[in-house]
Coordinates of C-alpha atoms in Angstrom, one line a residue:
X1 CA 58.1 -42.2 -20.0
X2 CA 61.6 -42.2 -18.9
X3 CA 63.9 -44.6 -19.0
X4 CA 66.7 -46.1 -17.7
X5 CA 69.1 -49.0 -18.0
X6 CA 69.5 -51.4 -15.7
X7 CA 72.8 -50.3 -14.3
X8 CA 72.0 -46.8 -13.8
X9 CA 68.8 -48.1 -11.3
X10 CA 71.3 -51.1 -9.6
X11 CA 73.9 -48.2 -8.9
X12 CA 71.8 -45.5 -7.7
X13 CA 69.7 -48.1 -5.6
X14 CA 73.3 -49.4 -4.0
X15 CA 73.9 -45.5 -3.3
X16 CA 70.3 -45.4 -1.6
X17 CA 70.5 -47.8 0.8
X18 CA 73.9 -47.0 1.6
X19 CA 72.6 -43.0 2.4
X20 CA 69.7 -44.5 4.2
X21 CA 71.9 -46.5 6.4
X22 CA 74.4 -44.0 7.1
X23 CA 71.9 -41.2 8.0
X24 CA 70.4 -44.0 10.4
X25 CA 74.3 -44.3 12.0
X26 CA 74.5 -48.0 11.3
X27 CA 77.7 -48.9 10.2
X28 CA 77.9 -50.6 6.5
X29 CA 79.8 -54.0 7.8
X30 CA 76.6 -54.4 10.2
X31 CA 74.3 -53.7 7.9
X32 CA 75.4 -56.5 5.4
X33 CA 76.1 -58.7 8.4
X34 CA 72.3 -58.6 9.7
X35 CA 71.0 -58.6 5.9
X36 CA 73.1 -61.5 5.3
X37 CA 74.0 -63.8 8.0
X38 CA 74.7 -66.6 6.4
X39 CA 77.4 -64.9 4.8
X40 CA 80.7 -65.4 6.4
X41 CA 82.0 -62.6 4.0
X42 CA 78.8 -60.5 3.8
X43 CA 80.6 -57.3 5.1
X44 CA 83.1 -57.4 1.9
X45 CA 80.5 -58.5 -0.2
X46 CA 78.4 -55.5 0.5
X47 CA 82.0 -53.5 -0.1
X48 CA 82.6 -55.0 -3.5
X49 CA 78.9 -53.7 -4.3
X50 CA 79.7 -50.0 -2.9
X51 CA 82.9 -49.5 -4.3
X52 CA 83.9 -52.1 -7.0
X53 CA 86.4 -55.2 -6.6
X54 CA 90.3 -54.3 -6.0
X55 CA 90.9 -56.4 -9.6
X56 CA 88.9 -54.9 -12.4
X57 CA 87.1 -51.7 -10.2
X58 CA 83.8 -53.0 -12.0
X59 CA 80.8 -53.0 -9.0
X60 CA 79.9 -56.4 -7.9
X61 CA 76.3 -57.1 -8.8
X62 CA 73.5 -57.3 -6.4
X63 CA 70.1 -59.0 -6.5
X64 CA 67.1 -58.1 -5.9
X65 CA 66.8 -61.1 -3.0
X66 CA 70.0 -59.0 -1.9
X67 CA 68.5 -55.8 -2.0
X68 CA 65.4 -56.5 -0.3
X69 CA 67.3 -58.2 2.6
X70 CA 69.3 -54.7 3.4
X71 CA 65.9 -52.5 2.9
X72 CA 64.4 -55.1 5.5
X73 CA 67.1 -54.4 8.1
X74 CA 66.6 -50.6 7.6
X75 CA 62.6 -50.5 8.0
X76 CA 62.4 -49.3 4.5
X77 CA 60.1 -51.3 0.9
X78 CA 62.3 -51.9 -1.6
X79 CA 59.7 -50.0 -3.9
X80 CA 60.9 -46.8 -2.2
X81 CA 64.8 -47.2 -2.7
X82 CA 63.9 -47.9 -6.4
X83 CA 61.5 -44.5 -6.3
X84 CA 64.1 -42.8 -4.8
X85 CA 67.1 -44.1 -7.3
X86 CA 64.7 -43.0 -9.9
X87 CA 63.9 -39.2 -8.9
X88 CA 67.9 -38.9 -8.1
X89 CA 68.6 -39.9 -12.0
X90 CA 65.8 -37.5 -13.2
X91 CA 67.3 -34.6 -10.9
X92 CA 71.2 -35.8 -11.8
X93 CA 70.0 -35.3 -15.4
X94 CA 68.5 -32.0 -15.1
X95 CA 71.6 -30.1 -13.5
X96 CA 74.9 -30.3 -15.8
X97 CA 77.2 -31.1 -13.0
X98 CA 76.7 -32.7 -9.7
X99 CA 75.1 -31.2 -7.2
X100 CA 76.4 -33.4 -4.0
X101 CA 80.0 -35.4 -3.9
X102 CA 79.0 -39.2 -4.1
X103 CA 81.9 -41.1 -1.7
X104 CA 84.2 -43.0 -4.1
X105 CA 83.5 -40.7 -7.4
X106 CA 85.5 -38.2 -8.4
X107 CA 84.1 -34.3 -8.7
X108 CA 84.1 -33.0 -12.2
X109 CA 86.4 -30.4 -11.7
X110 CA 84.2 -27.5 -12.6
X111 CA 81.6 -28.0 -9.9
X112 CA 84.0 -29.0 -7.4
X113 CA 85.9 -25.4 -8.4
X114 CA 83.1 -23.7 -8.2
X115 CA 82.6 -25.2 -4.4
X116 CA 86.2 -24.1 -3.6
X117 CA 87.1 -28.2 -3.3
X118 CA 89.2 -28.4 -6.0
X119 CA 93.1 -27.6 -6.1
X120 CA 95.5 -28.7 -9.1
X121 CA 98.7 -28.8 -7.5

């Protein structure tokens, strides 16, 4: 059995659900608003998740309650984004470099060479 730490499922679930939602054309600041509408600042919340906060660049964490809120306003189980989080670790860890550019990580620099992306100037 495979495992993996908490982190690496919370991250790659986050990266999920924000794929699903851009390949569905919904913008991220609605998706958090209609997940969260209680939320005055549910659109920077959801940011802070994505990206990190401006202060330490650490990801914000997000709950399951959380979670399950933003699968519900895409159509999609929660179960499924956690399947899918776990088959993209299992296939990250099979290929030695990346094999798509994540928004907001850098490319190791061989792979992105080897794409043509990457210019040291």
């Amino acid at each position: 059995m495979t495992q993996y730490t908490p982190e690496q499922i919370e991250l790659e679930a986050v990266r999920q659900i924000k794929r699903l939602a851009d390949e569905r054309g919904m913008k991220q600041s609605v998706l958090a608003a209609t997940a969260w509408p209680g939320e005055a600042n549910a659109p920077t919340k959801w940011r802070q998740i994505r990206n990190g906060r401006k202060q330490t660049g650490a990801p914000q964490r997000i709950t399951v309650s959380e979670a399950v809120a933003l699968c519900n306003v895409l159509g999609v189980e929660f179960s499924t984004i956690l399947f899918r989080a776990q088959e993209a670790i299992k296939l990250r860890r099979a290929t030695p470099y990346p094999t798509a550019v994540e928004e907001n990580r850098e490319e190791w620099p061989a792979a992105a060479e080897k794409r043509g992306r990457y210019n040291e100037n």
